[in-house]
Amino acid sequence: MRSNAYNDDSITVLEGLEHVRKRPGMYIGSTDERGLHHLVWEIVDNSIDEALAGFGREIIVTINNDNSITVEDSGRGVPCGLHKTGKNTMEVIYTQLNAGGKFGGGGYKTSGGLHGVGGSVVNALSSYMIVTSYREGKIHQMRFDDGGKKVSKLEILGDTKRTGTTVTFKPDPNIFTTTIYNYETIKTRIRESAFLIKNLKMTLKDNRTKKIESFVYANGISEYVAFMDENKNPLHNVAYFEGDYLVAEANEKIEVEVALQFINAFQEKIVSFVNNVKTVDGGSHETGFKTALTRAFNDYAHKFNLIKANQTLEGTDIRAGMTAVVSVRIGEKLLEFEGQTKGKLGTPSAKTAVDYVLYEKLSFYLIENKQLTETIVKKAIKEAEAREAARKEREKIRLDKKDKGEKNISAKLAPTSEKNKEINELFLVEGDSAGGSAKKGRDRKFQAILPLRGKVLNTEKATSESALKNEEIATMIYTIGADYGPQFDLKKCNYKKVIIMTDADDDGAHIQVLLLTFFFRYMRPLIEDGRVYLALPPLFKITKRGAKEEILYAYTNDEKDDILEECKCPTIVQRYKGLGEMNAEQLWDTTMNPETRTLIQVKLEDFEEAESEVEILMGNDSLRRRDWLENHVEFTLEEEEEI
Ligand code: 0R9
């Protein structure tokens, strides 16, 4: 009877794991590089939960030579006793879906159904997994092969004095499109965990390269903010606030931590977390944060007559140049998420909690730091003025357009003839002459052309006030039609694609970088949504002079060489020095026609990395820039070609 029950049970277990293998996307999102790394987060989160419960302060993640992963914690060790199913508990945790939630009387305090359940999913998607538990003086071990099939019973390997759990798994190459782990991706994530949990030591070892790094922060998210603002000009030391709020009707406490710092800049950056999981789309805790901040600053500004009684500072103006981390811990009962990807906190009481904890403490801080507060308030007033100036500039452009009809926007923009935000493209073209060819060559139904004169302003160095008054910048903001900065609204964007079309030379590359810096700083969602592209004009025109003349274009040196090698007849090779050398038809054929052109989509993979690179490459510190270039760019001398 008993063995029967065991068999039935193991069949359902395997069916469960089989389902994970059939539909991995349902459990880990995808089977690409992102899904591959998700496996690591699942296992590390188990260890983090144990550390949060107060057991073990160090977690070690190792990337092994065969791209298997080992995670070690120093908690109590996974329980290995007999479970009511007749199996040992370790086996249940790593083979039964959702097992974590069924144990430990509701699981960990703040695991909230987010953590501690992934062991079996990872097992299902691995070609092998070995779990070792150091517990009650013994080393216990189990091995699973081919997606969670138990190889042998739980074995006792020997005695030990330590406690903890070690899990090694190798992602199944039949499931994942890549099985090669990226050191930087894991590093960023575990460093983030170290920032969020004070004094938790996270170590990453890469056996492939022998690299090893550890992260431990006694001051938690304060150090996270300082890290994000590294090499910027902070106006003050990071301010830190913490407290909790009792949600009476649920009899549960919400714990709140906030760290913030202002720098002399325009960019606002808020990163928020719930139970140590990043909420990429914000949610009620961020709303509570913004409410408290706006209220505290306005109260101060009114009280000390920095603004008139009938004036108010807007939240976005106050937050200009602010970097903040908001971290809340909420029990399972109160936890609600919104959105498709569950990246947005829904819990209404989280807004009240953050507002309650922050408002009072921040108000006190502002009074204690009068000089700083006045600087920030004045900065917010200037920000509001810059916004107003930009609005006037755009209004001027709009009126200009009305006055001059088609010769709109200083006679620059060639608009599309049809208004279809879903397909329309905006070409930002270097120089008036290429702009002219592009205007003639385009498909006017859906392609708009905006020629840019001269160099674009470096928005990393310019103040936001001067940037917004700059004619080219104001024209771009107006043309794209979705505002800028925190108010930027993708829904209002007039174009599906914004395509930067420059000459294929150093100047062109510089203009590309300047424009990308502008989009990164002022219209980041445009990049995040994959709407920014670089056009790829050809480098060579090759005329084959055979019986019938034929024209080919080469976009790289290699391509040109290939064409010349293949071609039996005489050829004329022309190297294009700039877009202006192409006539309208050639420009259409090679660079603008969606059927034949090549576009490079600009992607933003790692925000922090992009942030620091833009700052290094475009900012004021030339020494850092030189250092970076020496370390990251391979300089090769291109052969001078005589054509
Ligand atoms: C290396 C990755 N680590 C883990 O996967 C891991 C899981 C885990 C754990 C407990 C302790 N450490 C762990 N590491 C644990 C122990 C006890 C109670 N709760 C949790 C205990 O000693 O009483 N568990 C995760 C789930 C479960 N344990 C269980 F409770 F479901 F068994």
XYZ file of C-alpha atoms and ligand atoms in Angstrom:
675
model
C 0.000 0.000 0.000
C 2.666 2.352 1.067
C 4.897 1.626 -1.889
C 1.902 2.149 -4.156
C 1.289 5.583 -2.725
C 4.944 6.371 -3.206
C 4.745 5.377 -6.859
C 1.626 7.389 -7.522
C 3.253 10.306 -5.931
C 6.431 10.019 -7.927
C 4.378 9.876 -11.112
C 2.697 13.191 -10.324
C 6.066 14.632 -9.400
C 7.536 13.655 -12.733
C 4.481 14.947 -14.537
C 4.996 18.270 -12.766
C 8.645 18.459 -13.731
C 7.798 17.289 -17.247
C 5.387 20.202 -17.525
C 8.173 22.592 -16.578
C 10.321 21.100 -19.334
C 7.482 21.359 -21.867
C 6.615 24.945 -20.971
C 9.735 26.469 -19.427
C 8.571 29.955 -20.360
C 5.700 29.688 -17.894
C 8.140 29.176 -15.053
C 11.250 31.156 -15.922
C 10.052 33.575 -18.599
C 12.253 32.411 -21.475
C 14.924 29.912 -22.469
C 17.431 32.446 -23.739
C 20.287 34.028 -21.827
C 17.822 35.713 -19.505
C 16.098 32.423 -18.609
C 19.468 30.745 -18.166
C 20.433 33.335 -15.556
C 17.009 33.123 -13.972
C 17.960 29.629 -12.751
C 20.749 31.165 -10.683
C 18.418 33.754 -9.163
C 15.975 31.013 -8.131
C 18.597 29.096 -6.169
C 20.322 32.194 -4.760
C 16.937 33.496 -3.604
C 16.514 30.364 -1.490
C 19.804 31.124 0.230
C 18.856 34.780 0.645
C 15.571 33.788 2.270
C 17.510 31.684 4.738
C 19.866 34.608 5.478
C 16.875 36.928 5.944
C 15.413 34.445 8.392
C 18.592 35.056 10.393
C 20.687 32.038 9.377
C 23.972 32.430 7.526
C 25.584 35.677 6.407
C 27.552 34.471 3.405
C 26.492 33.130 0.033
C 28.992 31.954 -2.568
C 28.114 31.567 -6.231
C 30.580 29.743 -8.461
C 30.518 29.482 -12.236
C 32.227 26.147 -12.914
C 34.305 25.287 -15.955
C 31.472 23.362 -17.579
C 29.110 26.338 -17.031
C 27.371 24.537 -14.215
C 26.628 26.715 -11.187
C 27.301 26.046 -7.529
C 25.499 28.040 -4.839
C 26.559 27.644 -1.213
C 24.939 29.087 1.864
C 25.691 28.786 5.553
C 22.141 28.529 6.838
C 20.573 25.678 8.772
C 20.857 23.261 5.862
C 17.872 21.932 3.934
C 15.844 19.621 6.195
C 16.502 15.949 5.401
C 14.006 14.213 7.686
C 11.088 12.078 6.617
C 8.293 14.033 5.001
C 4.657 13.009 5.253
C 4.747 11.792 1.649
C 7.184 9.110 2.748
C 10.101 10.751 1.004
C 12.754 12.818 2.623
C 12.148 16.541 2.742
C 15.154 17.398 0.576
C 13.775 15.337 -2.285
C 10.374 16.948 -1.947
C 11.796 20.481 -2.061
C 13.776 19.863 -5.220
C 11.231 17.755 -7.108
C 7.838 19.069 -6.151
C 6.584 22.290 -7.695
C 5.766 24.942 -5.129
C 7.147 22.809 -2.313
C 8.780 25.769 -0.570
C 5.454 27.362 0.192
C 4.128 24.213 1.813
C 6.752 24.077 4.506
C 7.835 25.942 7.570
C 4.421 27.211 8.596
C 3.856 29.637 5.727
C 7.508 29.860 4.784
C 9.746 32.794 5.469
C 8.341 36.009 6.819
C 8.766 38.074 3.702
C 9.178 35.426 1.062
C 5.706 36.378 -0.100
C 5.409 33.561 -2.553
C 8.261 35.006 -4.515
C 11.117 32.949 -3.177
C 11.946 29.507 -1.983
C 9.900 27.658 -4.544
C 12.267 27.515 -7.474
C 14.481 24.547 -6.570
C 12.316 22.043 -8.408
C 11.943 24.256 -11.475
C 15.717 24.576 -11.741
C 16.063 20.812 -11.262
C 13.541 20.163 -14.040
C 15.566 22.296 -16.448
C 18.984 20.893 -15.552
C 20.901 17.972 -16.983
C 22.041 17.280 -13.426
C 21.609 18.714 -9.960
C 23.420 17.791 -6.746
C 22.057 18.994 -3.410
C 24.171 18.759 -0.270
C 22.869 19.645 3.177
C 25.200 20.093 6.137
C 22.909 19.529 9.036
C 22.786 17.885 12.432
C 26.435 16.860 12.182
C 26.076 14.974 8.890
C 26.659 15.646 5.198
C 23.523 14.601 3.288
C 23.472 14.434 -0.504
C 21.155 13.656 -3.408
C 21.745 13.690 -7.131
C 19.186 14.133 -9.902
C 19.783 13.639 -13.626
C 17.961 14.581 -16.848
C 15.445 17.061 -15.534
C 14.958 15.905 -11.940
C 15.154 12.117 -12.099
C 16.414 10.811 -8.771
C 19.651 8.872 -9.290
C 19.857 7.339 -5.842
C 18.394 7.693 -2.368
C 19.638 10.340 0.020
C 23.195 9.456 0.984
C 25.108 10.328 4.117
C 28.632 11.192 3.016
C 30.165 11.720 6.434
C 30.341 13.953 9.491
C 30.539 17.712 9.587
C 30.645 20.521 12.095
C 29.237 23.163 9.777
C 25.692 23.820 8.640
C 24.481 25.024 5.268
C 23.300 23.992 1.825
C 25.179 23.583 -1.446
C 23.405 23.170 -4.775
C 25.168 22.467 -8.076
C 23.191 22.371 -11.307
C 23.949 22.347 -15.008
C 21.305 23.872 -17.289
C 20.101 21.412 -19.903
C 21.439 22.363 -23.349
C 18.323 20.760 -24.894
C 16.215 23.436 -23.227
C 18.327 26.589 -23.379
C 19.426 28.424 -26.486
C 22.688 29.255 -24.737
C 24.279 27.630 -21.713
C 27.192 29.988 -21.245
C 26.995 32.119 -18.142
C 27.862 35.797 -18.139
C 30.000 36.886 -15.212
C 28.887 40.520 -15.329
C 25.186 39.639 -15.336
C 25.541 37.491 -12.226
C 27.816 40.027 -10.595
C 25.332 42.883 -11.074
C 22.528 40.851 -9.601
C 24.355 39.502 -6.553
C 25.858 42.916 -5.838
C 22.305 44.267 -5.855
C 21.307 41.652 -3.262
C 24.313 42.593 -1.132
C 23.244 46.249 -1.265
C 19.714 45.352 -0.199
C 20.635 43.226 2.801
C 23.056 44.896 5.169
C 26.098 42.803 6.051
C 25.173 39.936 3.744
C 28.375 38.823 2.068
C 27.922 37.714 -1.525
C 30.889 36.177 -3.308
C 31.157 35.376 -6.996
C 33.833 33.005 -8.289
C 34.441 32.222 -11.928
C 36.465 29.034 -12.306
C 36.702 29.644 -16.049
C 38.781 32.780 -15.525
C 39.815 32.396 -11.868
C 38.119 35.692 -11.112
C 36.658 36.227 -7.658
C 34.862 39.204 -6.112
C 32.969 39.738 -2.866
C 30.328 42.273 -1.980
C 29.286 43.223 1.507
C 27.782 46.513 2.608
C 27.315 47.516 6.238
C 25.239 50.510 5.152
C 23.058 48.683 2.627
C 21.047 50.820 0.256
C 22.888 54.005 1.294
C 25.946 52.472 -0.297
C 23.829 51.485 -3.309
C 22.894 55.122 -3.892
C 26.513 56.237 -3.405
C 27.543 53.567 -5.917
C 25.040 54.795 -8.515
C 26.232 58.367 -7.981
C 29.891 57.450 -8.122
C 31.929 60.055 -9.997
C 29.068 62.516 -10.028
C 28.947 65.734 -8.066
C 26.761 65.011 -5.047
C 25.326 67.944 -3.132
C 25.431 66.008 0.163
C 26.073 62.650 1.805
C 23.423 60.015 1.162
C 20.380 60.458 3.434
C 18.896 57.287 4.898
C 15.479 56.725 6.466
C 13.902 53.612 7.857
C 10.874 52.647 9.848
C 7.820 50.464 9.803
C 4.103 50.890 9.573
C 1.443 48.646 11.038
C -1.404 47.800 8.710
C -4.027 47.405 11.419
C -6.646 45.465 9.474
C -4.108 42.807 8.491
C -2.100 43.042 11.699
C 1.051 43.070 9.585
C 3.969 45.455 9.534
C 5.426 46.894 6.360
C 9.124 47.672 6.716
C 10.391 50.668 4.776
C 13.919 51.757 3.873
C 14.766 54.768 1.728
C 18.151 56.187 0.728
C 18.514 59.278 -1.424
C 21.010 61.763 -2.717
C 20.870 64.829 -4.922
C 23.496 65.589 -7.510
C 23.926 68.630 -9.662
C 22.106 67.268 -12.696
C 18.745 66.787 -14.308
C 18.313 63.048 -14.357
C 16.003 61.403 -11.831
C 16.643 57.819 -10.875
C 14.478 55.805 -8.521
C 15.104 52.097 -8.077
C 12.542 50.252 -5.978
C 12.301 46.805 -4.448
C 9.751 44.650 -2.700
C 11.160 41.831 -0.613
C 14.489 42.359 -2.383
C 12.978 41.875 -5.811
C 13.283 44.829 -8.167
C 9.968 46.395 -9.151
C 10.898 47.626 -12.605
C 7.558 49.333 -13.110
C 7.419 50.906 -9.649
C 4.035 50.808 -7.970
C 2.408 51.948 -4.741
C 5.647 52.162 -2.718
C 7.154 54.525 -5.307
C 3.976 56.597 -5.310
C 4.178 56.886 -1.520
C 7.808 57.901 -1.823
C 7.063 60.648 -4.349
C 4.096 61.931 -2.348
C 6.131 62.258 0.845
C 9.041 63.925 -0.939
C 6.873 66.510 -2.702
C 4.919 67.277 0.446
C 7.996 67.632 2.681
C 9.775 69.973 0.256
C 6.690 72.113 -0.379
C 6.001 72.423 3.340
C 9.542 73.568 3.905
C 9.533 76.003 0.975
C 6.281 77.574 2.213
C 7.346 77.687 5.829
C 10.588 79.488 5.038
C 9.082 81.682 2.308
C 11.175 80.251 -0.502
C 8.063 80.229 -2.673
C 4.806 82.167 -2.462
C 1.820 80.742 -0.625
C -0.050 80.166 -3.890
C 2.927 78.468 -5.562
C 3.810 74.796 -5.435
C 6.917 72.945 -6.469
C 6.190 70.086 -8.807
C 7.424 66.625 -7.894
C 9.373 66.199 -11.137
C 11.216 69.485 -10.541
C 12.136 68.504 -6.995
C 13.328 65.090 -8.084
C 15.596 66.414 -10.845
C 19.081 65.124 -10.105
C 17.899 62.776 -7.381
C 19.024 59.170 -7.045
C 16.961 57.056 -4.661
C 16.491 53.476 -3.581
C 13.160 52.527 -2.011
C 13.021 49.087 -0.435
C 9.992 47.650 1.334
C 9.340 44.309 2.973
C 5.778 43.109 2.956
C 4.280 39.882 4.278
C 2.553 37.444 1.994
C -0.944 38.415 3.112
C -0.627 41.991 1.864
C 1.380 41.359 -1.255
C -0.239 42.308 -4.571
C 1.399 42.780 -7.934
C 0.168 44.379 -11.119
C 1.049 44.260 -14.781
C 1.896 41.414 -17.088
C 5.392 40.905 -15.795
C 4.405 41.482 -12.158
C 6.955 44.256 -12.004
C 4.621 46.707 -10.301
C 3.608 46.657 -6.653
C -0.152 46.934 -6.177
C -0.490 46.749 -2.365
C -2.351 49.997 -1.514
C -1.080 50.149 2.077
C 2.523 50.267 0.782
C 1.844 53.822 -0.392
C 0.635 54.851 3.060
C 3.535 53.026 4.701
C 6.279 54.738 2.694
C 4.568 58.125 2.905
C 4.138 57.729 6.668
C 7.718 56.619 7.365
C 9.374 59.076 4.990
C 7.386 62.281 5.407
C 8.082 62.815 9.064
C 11.718 61.752 8.992
C 12.480 63.675 5.801
C 10.806 66.838 7.139
C 13.081 66.630 10.136
C 16.116 66.035 7.929
C 15.303 69.070 5.759
C 15.157 71.336 8.781
C 18.398 69.919 10.101
C 20.077 70.511 6.730
C 18.786 73.970 5.890
C 21.495 74.978 3.455
C 21.149 71.820 1.431
C 17.367 72.074 1.391
C 17.535 75.640 0.090
C 19.931 74.540 -2.655
C 17.533 71.777 -3.706
C 14.502 74.068 -3.582
C 16.297 76.691 -5.686
C 17.314 73.954 -8.099
C 13.669 72.856 -8.355
C 12.608 76.450 -9.050
C 15.240 76.694 -11.799
C 14.074 73.365 -13.176
C 10.514 74.719 -13.359
C 11.791 77.813 -15.148
C 13.724 75.678 -17.640
C 10.601 73.640 -18.251
C 8.645 76.811 -18.877
C 11.371 78.123 -21.215
C 11.302 74.847 -23.140
C 7.517 75.028 -23.347
C 7.760 78.566 -24.790
C 10.393 77.432 -27.268
C 8.134 74.622 -28.452
C 5.197 76.996 -28.616
C 7.290 79.322 -30.770
C 8.070 76.429 -33.098
C 4.386 75.531 -33.216
C 3.388 79.105 -34.074
C 6.177 79.271 -36.654
C 4.674 76.190 -38.197
C 1.240 77.757 -38.297
C 2.624 80.970 -39.824
C 4.704 79.334 -42.464
C 2.540 76.367 -43.282
C 4.573 73.598 -44.917
C 7.808 75.502 -44.324
C 7.451 74.504 -40.735
C 9.941 74.228 -37.926
C 12.399 76.726 -39.343
C 11.644 75.165 -42.727
C 13.419 72.016 -41.581
C 11.118 69.096 -41.043
C 9.717 67.312 -44.045
C 6.688 65.696 -42.381
C 4.978 62.501 -43.418
C 1.863 62.837 -45.529
C -0.047 60.316 -43.417
C -0.350 60.466 -39.665
C 0.238 56.921 -38.518
C 2.206 56.648 -35.292
C 2.396 52.899 -35.706
C 4.509 52.954 -38.859
C 5.895 56.460 -39.305
C 9.646 56.927 -39.274
C 11.689 59.985 -38.449
C 15.121 60.293 -40.066
C 17.535 62.595 -38.272
C 19.947 63.420 -41.038
C 23.399 64.937 -40.788
C 23.708 68.043 -42.884
C 21.452 69.948 -45.236
C 22.694 68.380 -48.451
C 22.024 64.800 -47.346
C 18.789 66.110 -45.877
C 17.866 67.347 -49.346
C 18.558 63.956 -50.966
C 16.673 62.196 -48.200
C 13.659 64.464 -48.656
C 13.588 63.671 -52.372
C 14.344 59.970 -52.029
C 12.029 59.054 -49.152
C 8.586 57.508 -49.177
C 6.731 60.586 -48.035
C 3.759 58.598 -46.819
C 5.558 57.391 -43.716
C 9.066 58.828 -43.688
C 9.753 62.257 -42.194
C 13.124 63.955 -42.564
C 14.689 66.317 -40.066
C 18.075 67.623 -41.221
C 20.402 68.579 -38.383
C 22.780 71.456 -38.886
C 26.299 71.224 -37.509
C 27.150 69.495 -34.285
C 24.427 68.503 -31.875
C 24.806 69.869 -28.352
C 26.472 67.529 -25.841
C 23.627 67.173 -23.361
C 25.857 65.408 -20.857
C 27.858 68.583 -20.348
C 25.194 71.248 -20.950
C 22.785 72.289 -18.197
C 19.231 71.165 -18.818
C 18.264 74.827 -19.117
C 20.611 75.473 -22.035
C 19.896 72.073 -23.588
C 16.170 72.718 -23.705
C 16.689 76.136 -25.255
C 18.955 74.730 -27.960
C 17.106 74.969 -31.261
C 17.983 71.508 -32.570
C 17.046 69.863 -29.271
C 13.813 71.829 -28.955
C 12.945 70.894 -32.541
C 13.534 67.211 -31.879
C 11.416 67.288 -28.719
C 8.647 69.060 -30.586
C 8.818 66.787 -33.618
C 8.799 63.566 -31.628
C 5.886 65.036 -29.719
C 6.118 63.040 -26.483
C 7.755 65.618 -24.168
C 11.031 64.818 -22.386
C 12.465 63.756 -19.042
C 10.131 62.318 -16.423
C 7.067 63.577 -18.327
C 8.081 61.720 -21.484
C 5.060 59.765 -22.689
C 5.717 57.018 -25.200
C 2.038 56.899 -26.147
C 2.299 60.395 -27.601
C 5.380 59.592 -29.678
C 4.730 60.405 -33.335
C 7.090 57.777 -34.698
C 7.577 54.031 -34.558
C 11.208 54.426 -35.540
C 13.621 57.283 -34.994
C 16.539 56.679 -37.333
C 19.850 58.462 -37.015
C 21.396 58.781 -40.475
C 24.929 60.142 -40.550
C 28.008 59.872 -42.728
C 30.056 56.729 -42.214
C 33.029 58.675 -40.819
C 34.311 59.963 -37.465
C 32.154 63.057 -37.571
C 29.107 60.933 -38.283
C 29.963 58.613 -35.397
C 30.323 61.615 -33.109
C 26.912 62.942 -34.101
C 25.438 59.479 -33.451
C 26.901 59.463 -29.953
C 25.692 62.988 -29.217
C 22.173 62.109 -30.340
C 22.179 58.855 -28.387
C 23.325 60.765 -25.307
C 20.412 63.143 -25.782
C 17.931 60.272 -26.121
C 19.465 58.453 -23.158
C 19.223 61.485 -20.904
C 15.962 63.028 -22.080
C 13.895 60.311 -23.782
C 15.138 57.033 -22.322
C 11.849 55.126 -22.851
C 12.321 55.675 -26.582
C 15.511 53.590 -26.415
C 14.050 51.109 -23.949
C 11.145 50.529 -26.301
C 13.560 49.789 -29.143
C 12.531 52.770 -31.272
C 15.964 54.268 -31.853
C 17.980 53.026 -34.820
C 21.172 53.811 -36.658
C 21.017 53.779 -40.444
C 23.837 51.945 -42.149
C 24.817 53.699 -45.374
C 27.116 51.833 -47.775
C 30.847 52.505 -47.814
C 31.352 51.660 -51.484
C 29.573 51.843 -54.772
C 30.824 49.235 -57.208
C 29.962 49.612 -60.863
C 30.363 46.413 -62.861
C 31.164 47.236 -66.436
C 30.176 44.020 -68.096
C 27.916 43.532 -71.081
C 25.285 45.228 -68.993
C 26.264 47.823 -66.420
C 25.327 46.808 -62.889
C 25.663 48.730 -59.627
C 26.360 47.032 -56.317
C 26.817 48.507 -52.867
C 29.175 47.262 -50.166
C 28.611 48.143 -46.522
C 31.963 46.903 -45.237
C 35.496 46.463 -46.546
C 35.088 42.692 -46.532
C 31.922 42.898 -48.539
C 33.675 45.053 -51.114
C 36.578 42.574 -51.347
C 34.143 39.681 -51.788
C 32.329 41.440 -54.607
C 35.569 42.335 -56.360
C 36.901 38.814 -56.016
C 33.774 37.267 -57.496
C 33.490 39.746 -60.313
C 35.105 38.751 -63.586
C 34.528 42.016 -65.450
C 36.103 45.479 -65.041
C 34.778 47.498 -62.120
C 34.810 51.047 -60.830
C 34.910 51.336 -57.065
C 33.776 54.578 -55.511
C 34.231 55.144 -51.799
C 31.420 57.219 -50.392
C 32.804 59.964 -48.213
C 29.390 61.074 -47.066
C 25.673 60.719 -47.534
C 25.713 63.914 -49.592
C 27.482 62.090 -52.424
C 24.477 59.888 -53.000
C 21.618 61.105 -55.065
C 18.054 60.703 -53.899
C 17.533 57.392 -55.629
C 20.774 55.888 -54.363
C 20.024 56.987 -50.821
C 16.596 55.368 -51.020
C 17.970 52.130 -52.475
C 20.826 51.724 -50.056
C 19.786 53.249 -46.767
C 16.115 54.156 -46.556
C 14.074 51.535 -48.363
C 12.725 49.162 -45.670
C 13.002 46.286 -48.149
C 16.729 46.626 -48.713
C 18.246 48.775 -45.956
C 20.048 47.614 -42.819
C 19.211 49.330 -39.553
C 20.986 48.856 -36.246
C 18.576 48.864 -33.342
C 19.940 50.608 -30.262
C 19.378 48.509 -27.171
C 19.776 49.288 -23.520
C 20.760 46.068 -21.858
C 22.282 47.143 -18.602
C 21.121 50.476 -17.306
C 23.903 50.966 -14.773
C 26.585 50.149 -17.280
C 25.086 52.442 -19.916
C 24.718 55.165 -17.319
C 28.354 55.028 -16.351
C 29.568 54.731 -19.940
C 27.596 57.749 -21.114
C 28.985 59.679 -18.198
C 32.569 58.624 -18.840
C 32.445 59.111 -22.587
C 30.427 62.313 -22.702
C 31.073 63.953 -19.336
C 33.750 66.310 -18.083
C 36.382 63.931 -16.729
C 38.844 63.494 -19.584
C 41.245 61.329 -17.561
C 38.559 58.747 -16.865
C 37.584 58.848 -20.507
C 41.154 58.135 -21.603
C 41.407 55.290 -19.115
C 38.166 53.774 -20.322
C 39.122 54.042 -23.959
C 42.504 52.438 -23.315
C 40.813 49.515 -21.586
C 37.827 49.023 -23.842
C 38.707 50.043 -27.348
C 41.044 48.193 -29.617
C 42.721 50.695 -31.838
C 43.460 49.420 -35.302
C 44.843 51.402 -38.132
C 42.695 50.996 -41.163
C 44.665 50.643 -44.336
C 44.571 53.686 -46.480
C 42.987 52.613 -49.701
C 43.757 54.147 -53.003
C 40.754 53.827 -55.203
C 22.201 26.719 -1.967
C 20.769 27.001 -2.159
N 20.123 26.929 -0.898
C 18.882 26.436 -0.758
O 18.257 26.044 -1.713
C 18.321 26.362 0.577
C 17.027 26.035 0.916
C 16.932 26.094 2.315
C 15.936 25.870 3.282
C 16.267 26.039 4.649
C 17.572 26.427 4.962
N 18.508 26.637 4.061
C 18.214 26.474 2.759
N 19.034 26.630 1.686
C 15.296 25.873 5.728
C 15.576 25.156 6.874
C 14.585 25.085 7.843
C 13.369 25.734 7.687
N 13.145 26.443 6.601
C 14.093 26.513 5.643
C 14.799 24.324 9.084
O 15.943 24.000 9.353
O 13.829 24.114 9.795
N 14.637 25.471 2.889
C 13.905 25.931 1.856
C 12.690 25.286 1.912
C 12.755 24.473 2.994
N 13.944 24.593 3.529
C 11.704 23.618 3.569
F 11.352 24.116 4.726
F 10.719 23.566 2.752
F 12.185 22.429 3.799
